mmCIF file of C-alpha atoms and ligand atoms in Angstrom:
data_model
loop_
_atom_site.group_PDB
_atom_site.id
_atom_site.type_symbol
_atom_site.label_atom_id
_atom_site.label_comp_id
_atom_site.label_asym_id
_atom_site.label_seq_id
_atom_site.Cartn_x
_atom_site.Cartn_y
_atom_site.Cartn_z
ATOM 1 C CA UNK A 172 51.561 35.075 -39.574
ATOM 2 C CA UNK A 173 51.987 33.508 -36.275
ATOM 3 C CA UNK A 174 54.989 32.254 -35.509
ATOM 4 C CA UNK A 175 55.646 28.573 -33.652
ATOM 5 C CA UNK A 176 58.764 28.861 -31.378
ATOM 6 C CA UNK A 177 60.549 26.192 -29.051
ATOM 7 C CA UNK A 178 60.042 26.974 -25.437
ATOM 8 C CA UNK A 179 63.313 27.989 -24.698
ATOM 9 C CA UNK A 180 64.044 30.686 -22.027
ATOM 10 C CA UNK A 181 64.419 33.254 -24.200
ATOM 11 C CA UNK A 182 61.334 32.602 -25.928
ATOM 12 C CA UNK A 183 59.387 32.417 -22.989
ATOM 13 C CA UNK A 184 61.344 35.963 -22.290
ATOM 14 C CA UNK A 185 59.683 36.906 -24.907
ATOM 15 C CA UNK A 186 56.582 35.855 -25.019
ATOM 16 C CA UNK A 187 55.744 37.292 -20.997
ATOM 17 C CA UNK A 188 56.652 40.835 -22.737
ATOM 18 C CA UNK A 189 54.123 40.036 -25.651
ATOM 19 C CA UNK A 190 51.895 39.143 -22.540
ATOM 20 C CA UNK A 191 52.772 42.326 -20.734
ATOM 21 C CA UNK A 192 51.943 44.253 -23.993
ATOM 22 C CA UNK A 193 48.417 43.016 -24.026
ATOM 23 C CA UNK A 194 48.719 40.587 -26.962
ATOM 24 C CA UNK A 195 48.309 36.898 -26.720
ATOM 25 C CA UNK A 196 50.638 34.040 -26.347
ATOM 26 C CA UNK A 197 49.200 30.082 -26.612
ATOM 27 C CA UNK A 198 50.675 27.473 -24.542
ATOM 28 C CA UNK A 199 51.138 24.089 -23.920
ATOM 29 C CA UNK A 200 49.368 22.326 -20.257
ATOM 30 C CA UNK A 201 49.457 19.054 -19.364
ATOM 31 C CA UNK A 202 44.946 18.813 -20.587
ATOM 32 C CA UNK A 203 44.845 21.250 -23.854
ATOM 33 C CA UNK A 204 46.222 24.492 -25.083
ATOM 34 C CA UNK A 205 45.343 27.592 -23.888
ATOM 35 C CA UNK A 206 45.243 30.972 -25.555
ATOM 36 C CA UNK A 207 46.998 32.995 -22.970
ATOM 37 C CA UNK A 208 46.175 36.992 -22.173
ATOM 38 C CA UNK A 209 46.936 39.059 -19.073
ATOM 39 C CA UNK A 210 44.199 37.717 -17.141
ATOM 40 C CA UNK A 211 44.306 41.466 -15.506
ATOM 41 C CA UNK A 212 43.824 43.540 -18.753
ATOM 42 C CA UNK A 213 40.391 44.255 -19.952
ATOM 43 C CA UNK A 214 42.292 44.732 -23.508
ATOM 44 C CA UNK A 215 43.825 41.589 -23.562
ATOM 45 C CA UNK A 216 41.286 39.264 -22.739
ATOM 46 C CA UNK A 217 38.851 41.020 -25.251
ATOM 47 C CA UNK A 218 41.431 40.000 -27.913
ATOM 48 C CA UNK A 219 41.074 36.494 -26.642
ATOM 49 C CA UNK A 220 37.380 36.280 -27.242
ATOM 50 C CA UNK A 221 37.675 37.811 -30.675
ATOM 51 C CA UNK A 222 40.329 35.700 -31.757
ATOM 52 C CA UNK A 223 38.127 32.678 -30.474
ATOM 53 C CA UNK A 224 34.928 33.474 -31.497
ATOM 54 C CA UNK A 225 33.381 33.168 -28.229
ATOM 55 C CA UNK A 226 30.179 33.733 -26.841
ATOM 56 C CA UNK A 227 30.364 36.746 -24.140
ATOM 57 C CA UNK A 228 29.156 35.076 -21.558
ATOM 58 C CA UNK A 229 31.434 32.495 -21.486
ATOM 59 C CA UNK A 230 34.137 33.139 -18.229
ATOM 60 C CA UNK A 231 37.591 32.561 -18.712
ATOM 61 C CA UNK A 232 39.936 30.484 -16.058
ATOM 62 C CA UNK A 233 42.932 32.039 -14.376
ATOM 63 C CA UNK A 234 46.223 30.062 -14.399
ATOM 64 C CA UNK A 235 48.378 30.936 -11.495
ATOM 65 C CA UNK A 236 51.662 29.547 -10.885
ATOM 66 C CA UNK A 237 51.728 30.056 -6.824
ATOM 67 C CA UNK A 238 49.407 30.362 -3.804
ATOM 68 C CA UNK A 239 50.556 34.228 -3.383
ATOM 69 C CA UNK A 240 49.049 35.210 -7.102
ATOM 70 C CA UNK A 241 45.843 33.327 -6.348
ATOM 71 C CA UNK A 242 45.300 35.290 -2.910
ATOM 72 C CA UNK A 243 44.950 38.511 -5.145
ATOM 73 C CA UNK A 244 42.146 37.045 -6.781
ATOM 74 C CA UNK A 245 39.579 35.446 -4.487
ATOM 75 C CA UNK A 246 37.689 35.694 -1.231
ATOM 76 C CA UNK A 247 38.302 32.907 1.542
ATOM 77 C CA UNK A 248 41.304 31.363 0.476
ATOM 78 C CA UNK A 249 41.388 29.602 3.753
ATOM 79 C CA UNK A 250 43.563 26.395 4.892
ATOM 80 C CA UNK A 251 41.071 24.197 4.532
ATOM 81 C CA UNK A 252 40.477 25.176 0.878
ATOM 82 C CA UNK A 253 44.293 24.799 0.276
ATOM 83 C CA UNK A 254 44.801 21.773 2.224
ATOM 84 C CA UNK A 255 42.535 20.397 -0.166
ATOM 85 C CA UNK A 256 43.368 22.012 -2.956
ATOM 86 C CA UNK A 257 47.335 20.880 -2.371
ATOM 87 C CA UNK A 258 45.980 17.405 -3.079
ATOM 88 C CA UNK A 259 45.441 18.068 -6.927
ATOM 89 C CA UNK A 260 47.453 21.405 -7.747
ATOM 90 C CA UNK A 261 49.278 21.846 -9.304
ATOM 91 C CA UNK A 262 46.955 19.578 -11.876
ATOM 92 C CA UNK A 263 44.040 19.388 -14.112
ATOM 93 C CA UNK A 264 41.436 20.937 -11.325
ATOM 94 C CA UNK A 265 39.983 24.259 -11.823
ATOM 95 C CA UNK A 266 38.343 25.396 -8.930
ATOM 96 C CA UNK A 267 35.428 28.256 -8.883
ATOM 97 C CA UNK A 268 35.291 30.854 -5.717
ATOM 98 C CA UNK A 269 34.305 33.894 -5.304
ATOM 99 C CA UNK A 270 36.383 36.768 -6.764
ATOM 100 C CA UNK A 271 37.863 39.921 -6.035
ATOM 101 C CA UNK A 272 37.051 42.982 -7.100
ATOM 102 C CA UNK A 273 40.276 43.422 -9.225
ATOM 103 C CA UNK A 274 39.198 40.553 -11.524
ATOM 104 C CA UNK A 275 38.296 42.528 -14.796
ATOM 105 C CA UNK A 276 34.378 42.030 -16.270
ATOM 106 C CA UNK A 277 35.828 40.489 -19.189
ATOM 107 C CA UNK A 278 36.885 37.654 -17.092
ATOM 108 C CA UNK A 279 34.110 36.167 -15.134
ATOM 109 C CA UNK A 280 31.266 37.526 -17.479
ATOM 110 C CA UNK A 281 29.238 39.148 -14.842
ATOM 111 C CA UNK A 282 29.738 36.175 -12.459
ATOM 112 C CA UNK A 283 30.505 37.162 -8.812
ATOM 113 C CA UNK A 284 33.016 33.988 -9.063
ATOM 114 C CA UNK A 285 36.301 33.094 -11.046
ATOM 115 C CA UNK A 286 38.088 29.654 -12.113
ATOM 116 C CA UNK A 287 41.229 29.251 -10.626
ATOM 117 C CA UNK A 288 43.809 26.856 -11.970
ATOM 118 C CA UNK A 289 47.522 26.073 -11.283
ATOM 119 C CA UNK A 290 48.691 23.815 -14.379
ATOM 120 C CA UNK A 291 51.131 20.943 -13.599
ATOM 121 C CA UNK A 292 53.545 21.891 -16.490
ATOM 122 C CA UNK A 293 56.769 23.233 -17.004
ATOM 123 C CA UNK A 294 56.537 25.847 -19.508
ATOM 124 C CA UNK A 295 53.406 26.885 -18.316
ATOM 125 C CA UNK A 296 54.220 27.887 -14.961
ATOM 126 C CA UNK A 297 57.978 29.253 -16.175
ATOM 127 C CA UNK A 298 55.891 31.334 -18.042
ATOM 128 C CA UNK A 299 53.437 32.552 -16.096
ATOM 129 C CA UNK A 300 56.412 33.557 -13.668
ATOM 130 C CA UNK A 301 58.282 35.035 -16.281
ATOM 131 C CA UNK A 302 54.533 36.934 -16.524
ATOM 132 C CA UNK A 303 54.107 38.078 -13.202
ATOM 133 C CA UNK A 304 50.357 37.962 -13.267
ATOM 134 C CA UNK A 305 47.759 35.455 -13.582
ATOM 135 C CA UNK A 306 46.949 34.147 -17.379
ATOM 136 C CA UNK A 307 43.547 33.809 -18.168
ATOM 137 C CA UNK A 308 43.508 31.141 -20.944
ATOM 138 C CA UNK A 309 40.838 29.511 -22.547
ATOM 139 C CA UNK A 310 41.408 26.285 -24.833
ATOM 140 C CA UNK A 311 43.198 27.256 -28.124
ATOM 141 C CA UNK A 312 40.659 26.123 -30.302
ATOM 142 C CA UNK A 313 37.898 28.574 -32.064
ATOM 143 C CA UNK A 314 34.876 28.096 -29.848
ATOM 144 C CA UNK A 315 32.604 24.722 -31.100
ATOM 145 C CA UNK A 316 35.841 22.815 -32.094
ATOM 146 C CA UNK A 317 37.670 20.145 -30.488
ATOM 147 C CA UNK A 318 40.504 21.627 -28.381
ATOM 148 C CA UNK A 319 43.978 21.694 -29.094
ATOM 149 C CA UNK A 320 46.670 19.240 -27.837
ATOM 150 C CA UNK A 321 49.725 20.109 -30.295
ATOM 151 C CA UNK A 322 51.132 23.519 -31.255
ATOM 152 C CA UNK A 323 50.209 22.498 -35.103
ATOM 153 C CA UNK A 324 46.696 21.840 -34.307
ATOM 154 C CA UNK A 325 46.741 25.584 -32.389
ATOM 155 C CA UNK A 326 47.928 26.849 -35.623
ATOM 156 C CA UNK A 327 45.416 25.294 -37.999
ATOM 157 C CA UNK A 328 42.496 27.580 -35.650
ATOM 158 C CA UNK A 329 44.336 30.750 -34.695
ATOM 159 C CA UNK A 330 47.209 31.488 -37.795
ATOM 160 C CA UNK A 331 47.385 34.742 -38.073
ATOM 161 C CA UNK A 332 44.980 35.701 -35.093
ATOM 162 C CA UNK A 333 48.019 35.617 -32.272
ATOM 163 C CA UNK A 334 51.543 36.455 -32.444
ATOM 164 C CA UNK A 335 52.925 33.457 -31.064
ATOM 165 C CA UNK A 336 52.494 29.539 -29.656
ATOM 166 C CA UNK A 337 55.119 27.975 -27.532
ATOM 167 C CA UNK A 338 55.596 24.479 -28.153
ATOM 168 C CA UNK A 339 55.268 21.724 -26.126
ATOM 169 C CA UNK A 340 54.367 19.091 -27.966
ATOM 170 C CA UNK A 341 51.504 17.012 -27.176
ATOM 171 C CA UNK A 342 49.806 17.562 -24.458
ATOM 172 C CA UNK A 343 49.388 14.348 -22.117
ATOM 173 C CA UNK A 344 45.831 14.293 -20.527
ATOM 174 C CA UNK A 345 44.006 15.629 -23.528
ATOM 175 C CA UNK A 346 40.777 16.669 -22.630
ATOM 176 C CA UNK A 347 40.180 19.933 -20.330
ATOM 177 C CA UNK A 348 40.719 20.212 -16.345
ATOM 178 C CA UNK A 349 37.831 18.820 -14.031
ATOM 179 C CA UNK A 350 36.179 22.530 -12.912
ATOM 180 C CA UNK A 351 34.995 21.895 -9.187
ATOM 181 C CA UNK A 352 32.790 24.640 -7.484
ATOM 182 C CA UNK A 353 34.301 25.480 -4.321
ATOM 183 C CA UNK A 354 31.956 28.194 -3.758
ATOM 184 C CA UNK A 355 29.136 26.026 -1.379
ATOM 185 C CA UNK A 356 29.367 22.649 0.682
ATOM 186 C CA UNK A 357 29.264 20.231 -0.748
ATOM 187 C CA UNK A 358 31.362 20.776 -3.651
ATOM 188 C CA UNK A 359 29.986 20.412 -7.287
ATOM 189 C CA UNK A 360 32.271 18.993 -10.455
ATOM 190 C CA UNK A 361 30.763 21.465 -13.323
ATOM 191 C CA UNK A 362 33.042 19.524 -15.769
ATOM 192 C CA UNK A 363 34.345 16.177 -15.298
ATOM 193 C CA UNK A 364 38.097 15.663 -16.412
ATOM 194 C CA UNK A 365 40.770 13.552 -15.629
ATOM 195 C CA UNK A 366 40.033 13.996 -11.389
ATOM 196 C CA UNK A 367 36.740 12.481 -10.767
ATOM 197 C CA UNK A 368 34.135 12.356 -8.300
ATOM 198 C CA UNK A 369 35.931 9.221 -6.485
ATOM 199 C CA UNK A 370 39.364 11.206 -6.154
ATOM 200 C CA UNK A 371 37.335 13.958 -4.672
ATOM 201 C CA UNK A 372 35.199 11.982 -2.095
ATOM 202 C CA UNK A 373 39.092 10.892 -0.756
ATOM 203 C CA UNK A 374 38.777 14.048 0.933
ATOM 204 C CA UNK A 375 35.717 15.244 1.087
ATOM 205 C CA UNK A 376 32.207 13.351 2.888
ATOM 206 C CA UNK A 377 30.347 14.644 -0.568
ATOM 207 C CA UNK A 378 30.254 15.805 -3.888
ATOM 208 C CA UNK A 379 27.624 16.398 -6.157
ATOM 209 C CA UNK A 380 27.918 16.544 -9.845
ATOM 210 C CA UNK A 381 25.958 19.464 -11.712
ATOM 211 C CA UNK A 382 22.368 18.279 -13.269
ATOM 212 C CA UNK A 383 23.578 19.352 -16.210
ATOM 213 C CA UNK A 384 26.400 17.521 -16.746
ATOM 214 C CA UNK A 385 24.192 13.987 -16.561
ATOM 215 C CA UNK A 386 20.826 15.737 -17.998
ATOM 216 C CA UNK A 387 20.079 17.202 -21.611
ATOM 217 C CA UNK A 388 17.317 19.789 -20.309
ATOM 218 C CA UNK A 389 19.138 21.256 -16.974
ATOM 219 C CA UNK A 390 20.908 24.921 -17.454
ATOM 220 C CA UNK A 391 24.611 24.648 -16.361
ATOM 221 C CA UNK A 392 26.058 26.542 -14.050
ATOM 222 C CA UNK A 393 29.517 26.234 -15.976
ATOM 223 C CA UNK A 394 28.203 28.932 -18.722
ATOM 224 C CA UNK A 395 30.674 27.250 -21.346
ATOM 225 C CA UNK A 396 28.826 23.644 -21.108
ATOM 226 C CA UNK A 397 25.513 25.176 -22.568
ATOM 227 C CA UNK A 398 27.354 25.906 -26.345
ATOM 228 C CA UNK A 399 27.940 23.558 -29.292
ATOM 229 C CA UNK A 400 31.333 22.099 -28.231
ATOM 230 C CA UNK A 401 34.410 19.516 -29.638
ATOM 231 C CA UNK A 402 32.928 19.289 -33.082
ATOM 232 C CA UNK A 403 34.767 18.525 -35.891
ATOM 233 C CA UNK A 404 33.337 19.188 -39.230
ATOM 234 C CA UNK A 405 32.683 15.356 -40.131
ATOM 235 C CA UNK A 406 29.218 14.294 -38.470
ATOM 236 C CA UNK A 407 29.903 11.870 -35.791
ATOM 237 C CA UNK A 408 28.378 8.763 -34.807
ATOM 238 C CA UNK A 409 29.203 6.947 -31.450
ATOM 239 C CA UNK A 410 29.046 3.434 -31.326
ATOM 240 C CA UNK A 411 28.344 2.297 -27.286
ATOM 241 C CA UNK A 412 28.840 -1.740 -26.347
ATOM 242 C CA UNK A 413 31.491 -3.131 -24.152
ATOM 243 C CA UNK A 414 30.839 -6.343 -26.656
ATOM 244 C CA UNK A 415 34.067 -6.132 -29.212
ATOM 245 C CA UNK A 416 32.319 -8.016 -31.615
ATOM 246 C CA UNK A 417 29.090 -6.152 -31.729
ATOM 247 C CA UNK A 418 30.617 -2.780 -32.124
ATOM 248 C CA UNK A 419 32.700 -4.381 -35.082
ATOM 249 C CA UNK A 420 29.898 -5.966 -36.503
ATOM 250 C CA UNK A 421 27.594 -2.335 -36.045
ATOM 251 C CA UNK A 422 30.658 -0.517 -37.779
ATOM 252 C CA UNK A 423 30.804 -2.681 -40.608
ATOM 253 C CA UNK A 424 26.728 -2.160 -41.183
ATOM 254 C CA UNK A 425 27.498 1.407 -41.069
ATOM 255 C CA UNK A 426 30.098 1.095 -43.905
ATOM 256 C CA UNK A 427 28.128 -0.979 -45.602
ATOM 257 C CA UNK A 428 25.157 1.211 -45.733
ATOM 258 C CA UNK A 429 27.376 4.550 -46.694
ATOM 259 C CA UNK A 430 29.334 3.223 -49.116
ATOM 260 C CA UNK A 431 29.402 6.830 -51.235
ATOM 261 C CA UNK A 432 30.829 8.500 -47.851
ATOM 262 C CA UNK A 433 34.292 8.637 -47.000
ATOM 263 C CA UNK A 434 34.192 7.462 -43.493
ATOM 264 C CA UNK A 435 36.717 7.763 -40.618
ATOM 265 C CA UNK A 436 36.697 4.903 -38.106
ATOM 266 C CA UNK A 437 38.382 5.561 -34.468
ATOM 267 C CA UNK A 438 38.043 2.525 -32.516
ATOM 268 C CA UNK A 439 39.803 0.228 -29.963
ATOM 269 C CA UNK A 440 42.712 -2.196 -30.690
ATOM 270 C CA UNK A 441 40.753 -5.003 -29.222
ATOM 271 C CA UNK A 442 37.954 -4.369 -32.361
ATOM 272 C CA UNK A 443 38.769 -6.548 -35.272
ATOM 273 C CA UNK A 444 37.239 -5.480 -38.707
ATOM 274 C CA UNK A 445 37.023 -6.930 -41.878
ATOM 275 C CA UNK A 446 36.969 -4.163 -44.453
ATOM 276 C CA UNK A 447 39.056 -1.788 -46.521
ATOM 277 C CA UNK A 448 39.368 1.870 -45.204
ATOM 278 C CA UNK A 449 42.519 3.951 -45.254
ATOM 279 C CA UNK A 450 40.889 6.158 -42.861
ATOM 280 C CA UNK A 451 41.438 4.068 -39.754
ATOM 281 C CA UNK A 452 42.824 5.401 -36.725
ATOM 282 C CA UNK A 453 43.525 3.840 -32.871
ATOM 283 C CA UNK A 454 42.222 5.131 -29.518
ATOM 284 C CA UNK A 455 44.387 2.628 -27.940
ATOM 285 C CA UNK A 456 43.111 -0.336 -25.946
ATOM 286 C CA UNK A 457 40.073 -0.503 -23.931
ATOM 287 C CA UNK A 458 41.662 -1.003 -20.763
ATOM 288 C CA UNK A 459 43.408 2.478 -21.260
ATOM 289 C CA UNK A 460 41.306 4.889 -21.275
ATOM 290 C CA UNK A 461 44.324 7.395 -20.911
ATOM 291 C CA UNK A 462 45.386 6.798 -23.920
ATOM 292 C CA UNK A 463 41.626 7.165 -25.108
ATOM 293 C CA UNK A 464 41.766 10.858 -23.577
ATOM 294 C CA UNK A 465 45.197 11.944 -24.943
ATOM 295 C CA UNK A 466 44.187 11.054 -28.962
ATOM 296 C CA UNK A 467 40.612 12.022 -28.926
ATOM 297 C CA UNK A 468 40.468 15.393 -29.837
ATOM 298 C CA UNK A 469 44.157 14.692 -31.759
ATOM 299 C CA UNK A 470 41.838 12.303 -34.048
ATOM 300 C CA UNK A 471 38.932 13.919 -34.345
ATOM 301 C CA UNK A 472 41.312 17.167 -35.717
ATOM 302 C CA UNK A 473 43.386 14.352 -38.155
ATOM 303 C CA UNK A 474 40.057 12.932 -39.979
ATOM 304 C CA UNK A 475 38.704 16.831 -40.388
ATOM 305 C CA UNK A 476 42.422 16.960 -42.426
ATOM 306 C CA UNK A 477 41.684 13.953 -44.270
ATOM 307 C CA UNK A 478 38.055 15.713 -44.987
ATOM 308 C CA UNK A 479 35.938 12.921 -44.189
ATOM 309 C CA UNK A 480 32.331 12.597 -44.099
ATOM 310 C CA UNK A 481 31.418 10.592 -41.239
ATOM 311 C CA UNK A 482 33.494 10.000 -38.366
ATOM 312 C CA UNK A 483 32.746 6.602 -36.526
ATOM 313 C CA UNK A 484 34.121 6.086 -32.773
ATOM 314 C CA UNK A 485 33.553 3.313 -30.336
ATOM 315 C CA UNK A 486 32.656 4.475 -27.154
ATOM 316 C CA UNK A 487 33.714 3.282 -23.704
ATOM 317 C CA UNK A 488 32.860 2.325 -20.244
ATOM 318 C CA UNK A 489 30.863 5.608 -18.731
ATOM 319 C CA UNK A 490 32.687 5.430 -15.304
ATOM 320 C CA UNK A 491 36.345 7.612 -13.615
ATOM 321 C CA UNK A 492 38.134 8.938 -16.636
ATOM 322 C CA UNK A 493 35.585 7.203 -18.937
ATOM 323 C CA UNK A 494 32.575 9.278 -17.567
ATOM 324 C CA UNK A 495 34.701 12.481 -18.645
ATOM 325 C CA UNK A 496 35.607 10.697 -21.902
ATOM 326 C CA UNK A 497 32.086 10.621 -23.059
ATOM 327 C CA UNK A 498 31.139 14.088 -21.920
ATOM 328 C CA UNK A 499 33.167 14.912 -24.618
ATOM 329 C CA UNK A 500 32.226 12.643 -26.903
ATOM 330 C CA UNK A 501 28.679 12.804 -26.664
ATOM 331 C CA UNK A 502 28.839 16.527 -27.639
ATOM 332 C CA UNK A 503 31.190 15.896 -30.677
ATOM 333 C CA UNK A 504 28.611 13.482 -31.837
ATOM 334 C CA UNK A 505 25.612 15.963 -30.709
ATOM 335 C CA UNK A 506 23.998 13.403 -29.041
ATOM 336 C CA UNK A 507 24.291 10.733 -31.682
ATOM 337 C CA UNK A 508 25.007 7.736 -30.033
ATOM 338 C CA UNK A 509 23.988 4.213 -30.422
ATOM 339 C CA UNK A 510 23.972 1.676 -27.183
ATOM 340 C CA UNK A 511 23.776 -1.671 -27.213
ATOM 341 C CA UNK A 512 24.624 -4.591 -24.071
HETATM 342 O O1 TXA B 649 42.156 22.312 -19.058
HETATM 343 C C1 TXA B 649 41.613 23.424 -19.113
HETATM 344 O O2 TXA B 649 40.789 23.811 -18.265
HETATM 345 C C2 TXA B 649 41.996 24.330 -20.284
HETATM 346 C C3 TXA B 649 43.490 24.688 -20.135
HETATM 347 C C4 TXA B 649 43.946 25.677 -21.172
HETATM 348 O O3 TXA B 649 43.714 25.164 -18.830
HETATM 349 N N1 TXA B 649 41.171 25.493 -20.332
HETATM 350 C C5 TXA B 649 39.854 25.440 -20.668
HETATM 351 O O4 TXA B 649 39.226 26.672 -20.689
HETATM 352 O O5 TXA B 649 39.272 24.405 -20.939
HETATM 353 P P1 TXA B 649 37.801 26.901 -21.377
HETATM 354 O O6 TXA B 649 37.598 28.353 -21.342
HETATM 355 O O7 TXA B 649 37.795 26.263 -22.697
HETATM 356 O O8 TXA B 649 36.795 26.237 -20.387
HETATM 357 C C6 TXA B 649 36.530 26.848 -19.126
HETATM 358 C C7 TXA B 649 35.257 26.331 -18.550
HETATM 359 C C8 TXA B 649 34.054 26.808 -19.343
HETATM 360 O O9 TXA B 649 33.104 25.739 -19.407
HETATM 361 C C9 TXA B 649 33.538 27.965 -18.489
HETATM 362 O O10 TXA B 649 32.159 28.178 -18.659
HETATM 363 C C10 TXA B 649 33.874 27.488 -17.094
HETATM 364 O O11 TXA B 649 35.125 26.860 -17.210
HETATM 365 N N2 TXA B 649 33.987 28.626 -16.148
HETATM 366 C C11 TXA B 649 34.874 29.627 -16.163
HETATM 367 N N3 TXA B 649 34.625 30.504 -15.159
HETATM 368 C C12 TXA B 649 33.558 30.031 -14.473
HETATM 369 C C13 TXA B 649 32.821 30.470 -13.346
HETATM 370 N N4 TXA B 649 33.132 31.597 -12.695
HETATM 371 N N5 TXA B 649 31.769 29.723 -12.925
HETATM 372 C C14 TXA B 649 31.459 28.561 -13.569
HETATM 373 N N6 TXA B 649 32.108 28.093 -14.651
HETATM 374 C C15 TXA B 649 33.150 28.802 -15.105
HETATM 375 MG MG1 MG B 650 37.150 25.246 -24.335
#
């Protein structure tokens, strides 16, 4: 059984000598939940990717909670990289470089590079101090599903598979930090997240964004955006307009012709329907696209409770935060998304 503790400090006393012992600890950040190992012990991490059910190829990202830590871990940590880096960190950025030789096998998957990232959250850097070394931590979710953003939701993939998961409560950004390859001028976003292109160019002349991320037949360089990913177990259906009542009009067809499904419908405040469905839940309003981030993967995880069928979400504007947004999206639905002006 694992057990769900408050993040007090004794628990997080705790927890950094579970850690220390090679067993794994989830916590909160301000994107998703990680599954936390000694980023430094083969052992450990192993016990990450069984518990996950991940693919071995897939590297892991190191949470650090100072400059000092990340210094033992890659080459060319120079000013310029931290000036820029002090812009965003501690945040939801992780940033690829090349590593050091200390940096166990298990981590970066036969990758000459690592993913660095400091977390802008209190429990998790308290306990990564209490830890002493860096935390490799993958989302808390087993690999294909949408990732955690609340202890409970931890729980429902990984009872009994780790001793413990420090709660937080929800976590605020929702969706998974922005990874940026630092390792060649100019810089390439391998992810989108909450940071986007436009906060980067700020401070840098240019940055590219992998082929991968925009095109279905590229190979990413960010190993993890290759597999199945943020799927519940409902099929999912994205409905595209920025045209309120077209999207309400489409979602009532799509009720209309599945009337033996039981059908989840995740849409905007702004859409108005005109049906009967207990299964209806909010992403907010359209001109919050926070809001959208932080209860995506929350809903997705509450209609997969209610066992629906069908899962309907309206999609939203594909620029900033909203780009990142439908990253996600696009692979919950597998590519099953309907556009229209
Ligand atoms: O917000 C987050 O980043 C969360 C929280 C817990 O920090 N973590 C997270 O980890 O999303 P994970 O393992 O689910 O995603 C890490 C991504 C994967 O797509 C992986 O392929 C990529 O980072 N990655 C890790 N190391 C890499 C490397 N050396 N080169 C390129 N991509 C790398
Ligand atoms: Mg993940």
């Amino acid at each position: 059984m694992t057990e769900i503790l408050k993040p007090t400090k004794e628990n997080i006393e705790k927890s950094a000598r579970l850690i220390l012992n090679d067993e794994i600890v989830a916590i909160p950040t301000e994107t998703v939940y990680g599954l936390g190992a000694n980023g430094l012990s083969d052992i450990a991490v192993s016990k990450i990717f069984k518990a996950k059910n991940r693919p071995q190829d897939n590297p892991l990202i190191l949470h650090i909670s100072d400059y000092e830590m990340m210094d033992e871990l890659v080459c060319e940590l120079n000013d310029d990289i931290k000036e820029f880096l002090n812009y965003f960190w501690p945040g939801p950025l992780t940033v690829v470089m090349k590593k050091k030789d200390i940096i166990p096998e298990t981590v970066s998957c036969g990758l000459d590079t690592v993913a660095i990232r400091m977390p802008k959250h209190e429990i998790a850097i308290d306990f990564i101090k209490e830890c002493g070394v860096p935390i490799a931590a993958p989302s808390a979710n087993i690999s294909g599903k949408p990732s955690p953003t609340t202890a409970e939701d931890v729980f429902t993939d990984m009872n009994g598979k780790i001793s413990v998961i420090l709660d937080g409560g929800i976590c605020n950004i929702g969706i998974e930090s922005t990874v940026l390859d630092l390792t060649k001028k100019p810089y390439t976003i391998l992810r989108p997240g909450l940071y986007t292109r436009e906060d980067f160019l700020k401070y840098e002349d240019e940055i590219l964004i992998d082929d991968a991320i925009v095109s279905e037949n590229t190979i990413p360089k960010s190993p993890g955006q290759k597999y199945k990913h943020y799927a519940p177990k409902a099929k999912v259906i994205v409905i595209s307009t920025m045209d309120r009542i077209k999207s309400s009009k489409e979602i009532e067809k799509i009720l209309r012709e599945n009337e033996d499904l039981k059908i989840g419908i995740f849409k905007f405040d702004e859409t108005s329907l005109d049906v009967e469905n207990e299964n209806i839940l909010s992403l907010g309003s359209v001109s919050d696209l926070k809001e959208m981030s932080k209860i995506l993967f929350k809903g997705l995880r509450i209609f997969d409770s209610k066992n629906v069928d069908l899962i309907i979400v309206e999609g939203c504007n594909e620029v900033g935060l909203g780009f990142s947004i439908m990253n996600r999206l696009k692979k919950s639905a597998s590519g099953n998304i309907k556009y229209f002006d």
